[in-house]
mmCIF file of C-alpha atoms and ligand atoms in Angstrom:
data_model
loop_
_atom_site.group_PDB
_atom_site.id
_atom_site.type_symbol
_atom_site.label_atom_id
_atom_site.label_comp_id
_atom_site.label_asym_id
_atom_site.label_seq_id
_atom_site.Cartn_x
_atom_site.Cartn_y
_atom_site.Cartn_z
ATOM 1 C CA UNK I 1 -12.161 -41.691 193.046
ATOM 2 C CA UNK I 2 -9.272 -39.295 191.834
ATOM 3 C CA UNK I 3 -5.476 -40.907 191.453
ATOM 4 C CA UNK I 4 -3.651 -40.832 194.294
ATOM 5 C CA UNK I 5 -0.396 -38.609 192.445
ATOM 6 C CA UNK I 6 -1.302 -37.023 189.421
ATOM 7 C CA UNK I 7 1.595 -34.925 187.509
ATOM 8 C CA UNK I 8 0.012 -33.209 184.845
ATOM 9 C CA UNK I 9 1.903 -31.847 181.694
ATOM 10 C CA UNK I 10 5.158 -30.350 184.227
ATOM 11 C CA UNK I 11 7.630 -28.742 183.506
ATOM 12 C CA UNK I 12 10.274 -27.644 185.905
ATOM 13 C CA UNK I 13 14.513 -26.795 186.224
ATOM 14 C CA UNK I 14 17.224 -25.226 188.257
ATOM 15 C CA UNK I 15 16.993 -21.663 187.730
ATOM 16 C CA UNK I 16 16.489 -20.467 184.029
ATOM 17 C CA UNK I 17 18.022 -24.228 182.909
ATOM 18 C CA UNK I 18 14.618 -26.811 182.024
ATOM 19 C CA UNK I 19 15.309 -30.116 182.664
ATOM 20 C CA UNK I 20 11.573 -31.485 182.632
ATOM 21 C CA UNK I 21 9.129 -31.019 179.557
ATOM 22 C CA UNK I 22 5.614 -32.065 179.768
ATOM 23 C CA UNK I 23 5.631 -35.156 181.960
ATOM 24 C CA UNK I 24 2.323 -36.524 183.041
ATOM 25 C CA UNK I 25 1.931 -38.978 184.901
ATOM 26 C CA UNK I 26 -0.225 -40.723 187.626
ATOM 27 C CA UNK I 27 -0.265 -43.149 190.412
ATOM 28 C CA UNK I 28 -3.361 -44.214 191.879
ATOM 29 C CA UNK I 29 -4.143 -45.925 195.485
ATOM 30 C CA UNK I 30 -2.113 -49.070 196.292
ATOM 31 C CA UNK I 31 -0.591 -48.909 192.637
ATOM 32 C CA UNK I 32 3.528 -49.859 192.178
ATOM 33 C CA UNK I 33 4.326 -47.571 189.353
ATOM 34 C CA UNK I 34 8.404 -47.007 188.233
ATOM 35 C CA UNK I 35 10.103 -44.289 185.728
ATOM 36 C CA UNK I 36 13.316 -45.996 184.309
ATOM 37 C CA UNK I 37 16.261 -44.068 182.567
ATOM 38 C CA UNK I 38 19.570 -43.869 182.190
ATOM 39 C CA UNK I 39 21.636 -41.435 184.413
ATOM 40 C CA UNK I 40 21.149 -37.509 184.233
ATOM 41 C CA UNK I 41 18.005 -37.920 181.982
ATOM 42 C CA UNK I 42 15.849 -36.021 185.368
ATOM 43 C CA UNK I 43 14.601 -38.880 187.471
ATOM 44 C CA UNK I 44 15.472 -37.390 190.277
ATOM 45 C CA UNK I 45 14.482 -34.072 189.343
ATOM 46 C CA UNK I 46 11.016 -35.594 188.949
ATOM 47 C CA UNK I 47 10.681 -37.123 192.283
ATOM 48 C CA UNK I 48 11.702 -33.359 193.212
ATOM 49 C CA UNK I 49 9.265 -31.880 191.891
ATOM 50 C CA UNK I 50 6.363 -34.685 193.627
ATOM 51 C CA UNK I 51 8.152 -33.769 197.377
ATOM 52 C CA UNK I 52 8.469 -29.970 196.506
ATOM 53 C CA UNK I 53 11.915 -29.494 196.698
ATOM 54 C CA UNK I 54 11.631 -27.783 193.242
ATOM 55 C CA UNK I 55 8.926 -25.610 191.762
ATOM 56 C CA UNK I 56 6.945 -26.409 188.678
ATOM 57 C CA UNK I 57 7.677 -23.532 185.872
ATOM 58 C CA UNK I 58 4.062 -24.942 184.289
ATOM 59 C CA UNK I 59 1.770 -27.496 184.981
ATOM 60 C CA UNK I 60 0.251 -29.111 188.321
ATOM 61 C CA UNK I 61 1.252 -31.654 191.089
ATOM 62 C CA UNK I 62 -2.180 -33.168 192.393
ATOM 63 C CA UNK I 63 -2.390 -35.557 195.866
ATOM 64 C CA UNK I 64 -5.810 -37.085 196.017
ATOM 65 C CA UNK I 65 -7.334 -34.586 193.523
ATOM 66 C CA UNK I 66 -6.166 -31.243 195.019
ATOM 67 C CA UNK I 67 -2.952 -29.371 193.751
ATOM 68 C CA UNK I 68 -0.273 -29.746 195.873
ATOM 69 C CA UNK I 69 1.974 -27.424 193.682
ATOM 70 C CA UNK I 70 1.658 -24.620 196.484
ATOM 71 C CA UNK I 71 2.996 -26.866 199.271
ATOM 72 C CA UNK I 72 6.317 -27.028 201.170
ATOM 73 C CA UNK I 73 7.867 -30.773 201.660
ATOM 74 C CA UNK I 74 7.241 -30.580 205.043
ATOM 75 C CA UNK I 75 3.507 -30.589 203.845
ATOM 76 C CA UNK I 76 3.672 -32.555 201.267
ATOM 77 C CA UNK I 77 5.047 -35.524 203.769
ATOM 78 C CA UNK I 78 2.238 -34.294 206.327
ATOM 79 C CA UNK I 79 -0.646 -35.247 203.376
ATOM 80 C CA UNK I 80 1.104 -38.261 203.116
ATOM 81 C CA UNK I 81 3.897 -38.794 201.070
ATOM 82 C CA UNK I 82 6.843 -40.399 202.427
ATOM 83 C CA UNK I 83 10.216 -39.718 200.465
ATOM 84 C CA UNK I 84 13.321 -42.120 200.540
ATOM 85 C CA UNK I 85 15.758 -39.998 198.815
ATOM 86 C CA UNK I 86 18.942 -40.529 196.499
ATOM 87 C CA UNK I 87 22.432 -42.014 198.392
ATOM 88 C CA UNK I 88 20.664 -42.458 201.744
ATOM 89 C CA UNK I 89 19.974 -39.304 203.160
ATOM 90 C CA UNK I 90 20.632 -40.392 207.332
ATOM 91 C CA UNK I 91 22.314 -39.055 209.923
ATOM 92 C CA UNK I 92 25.221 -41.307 210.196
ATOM 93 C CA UNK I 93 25.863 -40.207 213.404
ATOM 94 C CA UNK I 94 22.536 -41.359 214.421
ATOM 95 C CA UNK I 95 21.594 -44.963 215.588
ATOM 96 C CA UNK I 96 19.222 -47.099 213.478
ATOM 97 C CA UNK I 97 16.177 -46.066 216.122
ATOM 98 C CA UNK I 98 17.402 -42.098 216.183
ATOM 99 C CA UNK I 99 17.073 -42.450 212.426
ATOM 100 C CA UNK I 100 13.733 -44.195 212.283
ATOM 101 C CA UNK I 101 12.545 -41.591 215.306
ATOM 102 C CA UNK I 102 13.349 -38.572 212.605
ATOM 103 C CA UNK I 103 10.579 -40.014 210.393
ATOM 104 C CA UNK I 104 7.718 -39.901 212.779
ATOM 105 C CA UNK I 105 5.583 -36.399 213.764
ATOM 106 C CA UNK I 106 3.394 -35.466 215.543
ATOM 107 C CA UNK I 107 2.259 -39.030 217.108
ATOM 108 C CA UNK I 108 3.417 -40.007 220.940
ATOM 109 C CA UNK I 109 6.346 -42.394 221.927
ATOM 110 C CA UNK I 110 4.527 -45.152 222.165
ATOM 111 C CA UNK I 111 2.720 -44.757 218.401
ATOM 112 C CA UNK I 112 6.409 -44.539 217.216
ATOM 113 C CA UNK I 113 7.885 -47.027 219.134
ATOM 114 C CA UNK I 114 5.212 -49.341 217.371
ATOM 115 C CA UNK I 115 5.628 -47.827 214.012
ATOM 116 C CA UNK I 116 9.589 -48.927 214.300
ATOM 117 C CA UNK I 117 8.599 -52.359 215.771
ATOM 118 C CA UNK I 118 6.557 -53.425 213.059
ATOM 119 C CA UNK I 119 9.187 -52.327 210.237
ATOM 120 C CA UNK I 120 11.681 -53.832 211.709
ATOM 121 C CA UNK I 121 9.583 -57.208 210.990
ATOM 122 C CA UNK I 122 8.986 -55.713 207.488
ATOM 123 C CA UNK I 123 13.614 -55.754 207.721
ATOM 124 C CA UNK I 124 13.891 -58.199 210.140
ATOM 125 C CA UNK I 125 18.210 -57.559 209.104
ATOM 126 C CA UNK I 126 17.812 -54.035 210.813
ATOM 127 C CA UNK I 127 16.779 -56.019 214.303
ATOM 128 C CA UNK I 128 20.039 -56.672 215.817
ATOM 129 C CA UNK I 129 21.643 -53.199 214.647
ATOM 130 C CA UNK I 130 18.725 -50.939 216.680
ATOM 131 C CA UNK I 131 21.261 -48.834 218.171
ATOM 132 C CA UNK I 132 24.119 -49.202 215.850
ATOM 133 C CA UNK I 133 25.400 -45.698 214.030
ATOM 134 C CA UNK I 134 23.835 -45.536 210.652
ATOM 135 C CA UNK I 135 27.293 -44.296 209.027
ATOM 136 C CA UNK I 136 28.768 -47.548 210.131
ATOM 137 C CA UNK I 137 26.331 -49.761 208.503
ATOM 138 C CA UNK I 138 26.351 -51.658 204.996
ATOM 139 C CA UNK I 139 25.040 -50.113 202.017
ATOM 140 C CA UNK I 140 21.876 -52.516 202.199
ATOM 141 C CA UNK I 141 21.203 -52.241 205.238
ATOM 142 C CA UNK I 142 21.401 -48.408 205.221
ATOM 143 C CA UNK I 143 19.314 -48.468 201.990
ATOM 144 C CA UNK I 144 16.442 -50.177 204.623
ATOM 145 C CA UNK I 145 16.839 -47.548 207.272
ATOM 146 C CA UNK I 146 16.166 -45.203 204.558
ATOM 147 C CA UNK I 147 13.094 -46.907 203.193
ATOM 148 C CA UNK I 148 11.778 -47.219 206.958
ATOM 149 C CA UNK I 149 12.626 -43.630 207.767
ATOM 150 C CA UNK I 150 10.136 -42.691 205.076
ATOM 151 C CA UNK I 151 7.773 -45.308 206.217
ATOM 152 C CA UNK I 152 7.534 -44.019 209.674
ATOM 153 C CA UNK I 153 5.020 -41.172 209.318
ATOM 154 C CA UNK I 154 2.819 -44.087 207.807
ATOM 155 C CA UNK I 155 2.350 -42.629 204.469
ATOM 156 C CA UNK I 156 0.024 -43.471 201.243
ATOM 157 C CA UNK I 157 2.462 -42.994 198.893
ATOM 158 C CA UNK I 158 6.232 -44.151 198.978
ATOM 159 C CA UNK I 159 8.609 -42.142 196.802
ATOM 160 C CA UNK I 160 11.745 -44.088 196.256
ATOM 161 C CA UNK I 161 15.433 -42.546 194.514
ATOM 162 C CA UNK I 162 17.189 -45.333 193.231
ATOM 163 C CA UNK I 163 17.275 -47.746 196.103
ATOM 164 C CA UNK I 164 18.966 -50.429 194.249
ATOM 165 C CA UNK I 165 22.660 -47.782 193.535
ATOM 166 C CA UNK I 166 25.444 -49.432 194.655
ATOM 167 C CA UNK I 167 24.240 -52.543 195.659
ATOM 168 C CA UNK I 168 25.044 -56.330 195.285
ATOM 169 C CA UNK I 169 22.122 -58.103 193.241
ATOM 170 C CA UNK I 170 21.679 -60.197 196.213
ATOM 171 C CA UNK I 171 20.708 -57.375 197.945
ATOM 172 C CA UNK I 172 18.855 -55.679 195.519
ATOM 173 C CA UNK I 173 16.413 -58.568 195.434
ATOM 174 C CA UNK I 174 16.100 -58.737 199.278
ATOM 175 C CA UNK I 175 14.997 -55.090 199.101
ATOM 176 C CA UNK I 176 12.894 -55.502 196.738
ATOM 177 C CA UNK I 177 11.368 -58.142 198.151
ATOM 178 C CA UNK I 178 10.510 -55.563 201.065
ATOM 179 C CA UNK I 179 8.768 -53.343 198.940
ATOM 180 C CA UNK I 180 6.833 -55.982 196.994
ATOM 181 C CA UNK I 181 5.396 -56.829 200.902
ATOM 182 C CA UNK I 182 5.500 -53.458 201.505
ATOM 183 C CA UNK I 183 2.766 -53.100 198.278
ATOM 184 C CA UNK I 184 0.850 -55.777 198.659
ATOM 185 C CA UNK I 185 -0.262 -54.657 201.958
ATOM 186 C CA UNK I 186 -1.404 -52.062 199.857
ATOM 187 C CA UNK I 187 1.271 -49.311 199.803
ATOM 188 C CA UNK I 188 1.627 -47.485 196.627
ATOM 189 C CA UNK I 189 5.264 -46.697 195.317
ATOM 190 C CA UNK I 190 6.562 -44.817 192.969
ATOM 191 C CA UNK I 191 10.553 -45.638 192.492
ATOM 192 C CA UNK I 192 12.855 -44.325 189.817
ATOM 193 C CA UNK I 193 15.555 -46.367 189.023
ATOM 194 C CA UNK I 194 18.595 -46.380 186.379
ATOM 195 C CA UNK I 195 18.556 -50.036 187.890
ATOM 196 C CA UNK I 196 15.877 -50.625 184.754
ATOM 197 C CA UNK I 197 15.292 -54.781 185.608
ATOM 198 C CA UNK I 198 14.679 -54.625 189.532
ATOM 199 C CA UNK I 199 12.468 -51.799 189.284
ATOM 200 C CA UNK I 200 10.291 -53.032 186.173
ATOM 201 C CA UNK I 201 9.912 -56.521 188.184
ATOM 202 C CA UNK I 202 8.757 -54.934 190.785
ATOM 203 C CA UNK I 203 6.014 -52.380 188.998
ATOM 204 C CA UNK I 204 3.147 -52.767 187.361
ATOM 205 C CA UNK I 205 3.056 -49.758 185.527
ATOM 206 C CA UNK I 206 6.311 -48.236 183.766
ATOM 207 C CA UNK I 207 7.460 -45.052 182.231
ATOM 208 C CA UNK I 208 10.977 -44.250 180.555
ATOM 209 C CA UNK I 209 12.523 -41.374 180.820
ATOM 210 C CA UNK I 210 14.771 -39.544 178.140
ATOM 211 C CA UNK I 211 16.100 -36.564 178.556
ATOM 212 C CA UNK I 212 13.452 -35.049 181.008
ATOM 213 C CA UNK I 213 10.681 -36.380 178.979
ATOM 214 C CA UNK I 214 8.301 -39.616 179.022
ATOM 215 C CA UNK I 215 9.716 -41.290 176.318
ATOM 216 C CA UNK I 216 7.417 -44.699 176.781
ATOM 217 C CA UNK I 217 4.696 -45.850 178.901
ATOM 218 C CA UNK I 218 3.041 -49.173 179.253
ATOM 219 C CA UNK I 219 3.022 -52.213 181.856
ATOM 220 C CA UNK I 220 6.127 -52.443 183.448
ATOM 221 C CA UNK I 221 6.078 -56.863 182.494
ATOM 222 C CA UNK I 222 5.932 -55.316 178.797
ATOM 223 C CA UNK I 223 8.794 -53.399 178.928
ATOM 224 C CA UNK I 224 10.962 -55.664 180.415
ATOM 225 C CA UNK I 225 9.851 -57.764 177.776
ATOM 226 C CA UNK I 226 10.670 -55.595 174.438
ATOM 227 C CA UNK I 227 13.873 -56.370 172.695
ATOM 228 C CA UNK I 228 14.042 -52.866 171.364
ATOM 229 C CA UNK I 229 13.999 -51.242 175.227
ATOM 230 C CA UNK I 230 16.681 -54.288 176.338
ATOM 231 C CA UNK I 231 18.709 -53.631 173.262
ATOM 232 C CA UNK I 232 18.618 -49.731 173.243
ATOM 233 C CA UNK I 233 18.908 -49.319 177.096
ATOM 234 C CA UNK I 234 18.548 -52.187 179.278
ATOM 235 C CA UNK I 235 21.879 -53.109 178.098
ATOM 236 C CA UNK I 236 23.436 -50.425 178.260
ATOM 237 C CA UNK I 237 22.360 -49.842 181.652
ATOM 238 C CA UNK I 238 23.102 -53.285 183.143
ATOM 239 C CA UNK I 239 26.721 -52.881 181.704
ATOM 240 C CA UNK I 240 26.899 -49.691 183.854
ATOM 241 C CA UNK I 241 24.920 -51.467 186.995
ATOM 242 C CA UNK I 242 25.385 -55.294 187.412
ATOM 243 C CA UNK I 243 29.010 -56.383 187.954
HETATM 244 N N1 ADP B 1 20.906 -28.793 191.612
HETATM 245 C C1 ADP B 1 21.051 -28.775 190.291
HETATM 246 N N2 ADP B 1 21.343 -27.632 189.622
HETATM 247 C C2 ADP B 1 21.472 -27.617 188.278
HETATM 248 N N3 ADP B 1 21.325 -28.696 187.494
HETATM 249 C C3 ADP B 1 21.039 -29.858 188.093
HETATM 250 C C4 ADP B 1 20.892 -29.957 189.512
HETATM 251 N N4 ADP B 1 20.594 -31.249 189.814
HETATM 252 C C5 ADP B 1 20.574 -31.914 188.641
HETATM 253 N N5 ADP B 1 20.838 -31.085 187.610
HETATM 254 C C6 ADP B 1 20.853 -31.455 186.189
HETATM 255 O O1 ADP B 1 19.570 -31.920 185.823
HETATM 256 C C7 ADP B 1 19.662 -33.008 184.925
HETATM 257 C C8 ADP B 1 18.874 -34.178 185.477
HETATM 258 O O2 ADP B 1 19.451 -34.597 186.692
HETATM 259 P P1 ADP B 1 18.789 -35.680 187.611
HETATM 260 O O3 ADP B 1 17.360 -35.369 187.789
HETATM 261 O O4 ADP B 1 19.630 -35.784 188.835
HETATM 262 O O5 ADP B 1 18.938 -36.994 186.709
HETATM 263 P P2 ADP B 1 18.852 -38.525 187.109
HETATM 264 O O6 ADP B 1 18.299 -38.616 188.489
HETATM 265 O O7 ADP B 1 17.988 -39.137 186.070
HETATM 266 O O8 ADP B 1 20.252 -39.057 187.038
HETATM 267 C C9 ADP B 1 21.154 -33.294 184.757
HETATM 268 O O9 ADP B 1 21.569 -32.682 183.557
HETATM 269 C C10 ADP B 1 21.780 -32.625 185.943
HETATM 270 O O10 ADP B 1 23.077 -32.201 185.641
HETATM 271 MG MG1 MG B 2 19.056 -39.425 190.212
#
């Protein structure tokens, strides 16, 4: 059976300016896979590319073996991919439930009202603030609407922009601890994260990413594990991250 995400050899940019050389890479069904860098290195330009926000200049985007390269987002969510994007993307004018109601299409009230019921189990903190505005809530918590936004069209494949930014390490874990439920129910994830530690904890497989290339690949345990990566960049990026 084909991978579930495949990016093979892409390259993509803004404009005439490349940001992304050759990256390949590949996430199959029910897999937790991460890409960790430091900031502007194109981690966000890569999840980009997978939602079609930004054309590929060369190479091919493939969702359970067919190219999805000629795709809109709006398409790419209907095949299934579900996109939490960088800083929390609501409407923070929007209550929690108008927020989680923009993630859902195309299925009835009820189906929805379901959908919303059983994440709010999966962030049993988001409960109590059902119809609070979204601009008036915590970081955290607005970090979970975001993740159950995406979640809401029930997708195979979870695309996550640095969820851990700008919060506590308290929170971090809690959120974390979502997703690892989230996977072992069998949703696959792919999350990019400066945030190198919570994301490589969480992932089986790993990539790092240096300036818009795939500098190393392996098991995410193993490079948490090498002194070289936690010398040359783990520590540098916890300095910048962890207060
Ligand atoms: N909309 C844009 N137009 C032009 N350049 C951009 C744009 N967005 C990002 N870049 C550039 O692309 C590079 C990678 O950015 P990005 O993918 O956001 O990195 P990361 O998510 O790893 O911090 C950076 O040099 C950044 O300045
Ligand atoms: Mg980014």
């Amino acid at each position: 059976m084909s991978d579930l995400l495949e990016l093979d050899a892409v390259c993509a940019g803004y404009g005439r300016v490349p940001i992304l050389h050759d990256v390949s890479l590949r996430v199959g069904r029910g897999d937790a896979v991460a890409a960790v860098g430091a900031n502007g290195v194109g981690k966000s330009t890569l999840l980009r590319v997978v939602m079609g926000e930004i054309p590929v200049t060369s190479g091919d985007v493939r969702f359970e073996g067919r190219s999805i390269a000629g795709l809109t987002t709006t398409q790419r969510a209907r095949a299934g991919l579900g996109y939490a994007p960088e800083g929390r993307a609501l409407f923070p004018m929007m209550t929690v439930d108008e927020n989680l109601e923009m993630g859902a299409f195309r299925v009835s009230r009820k189906v929805r009202d379901a959908r919303a019921n059983r994440l709010l189990e999966v962030f049993p903190k988001l409960s109590p603030l059902r119809g609070r505005l979204c601009g008036l809530l915590s970081g955290g918590e607005q970090q979970m609407v975001t993740i159950a936004r995406a979640l809401m069209s029930e997708p195979k494949l979870l695309v996550l922009d640095e969820p851990s930014t700008g919060l506590a390490p308290r929170v971090v874990g809690e959120l974390y601890g979502a997703l690892a439920r989230l996977h072992a129910d069998g949703l696959a994830v792919l999350v990019v994260e400066q945030n190198a530690r919570a994301a490589l904890r969480f992932a089986s497989t790993a990539h790092v990413v240096e300036d818009g290339r795939i500098a190393r690949s392996g098991l995410a345990a193993e490079l948490l594990d090498e002194r070289t990566l936690a010398d040359a960049y783990l520590g540098r990026v916890r300095a910048l991250t962890t207060p």
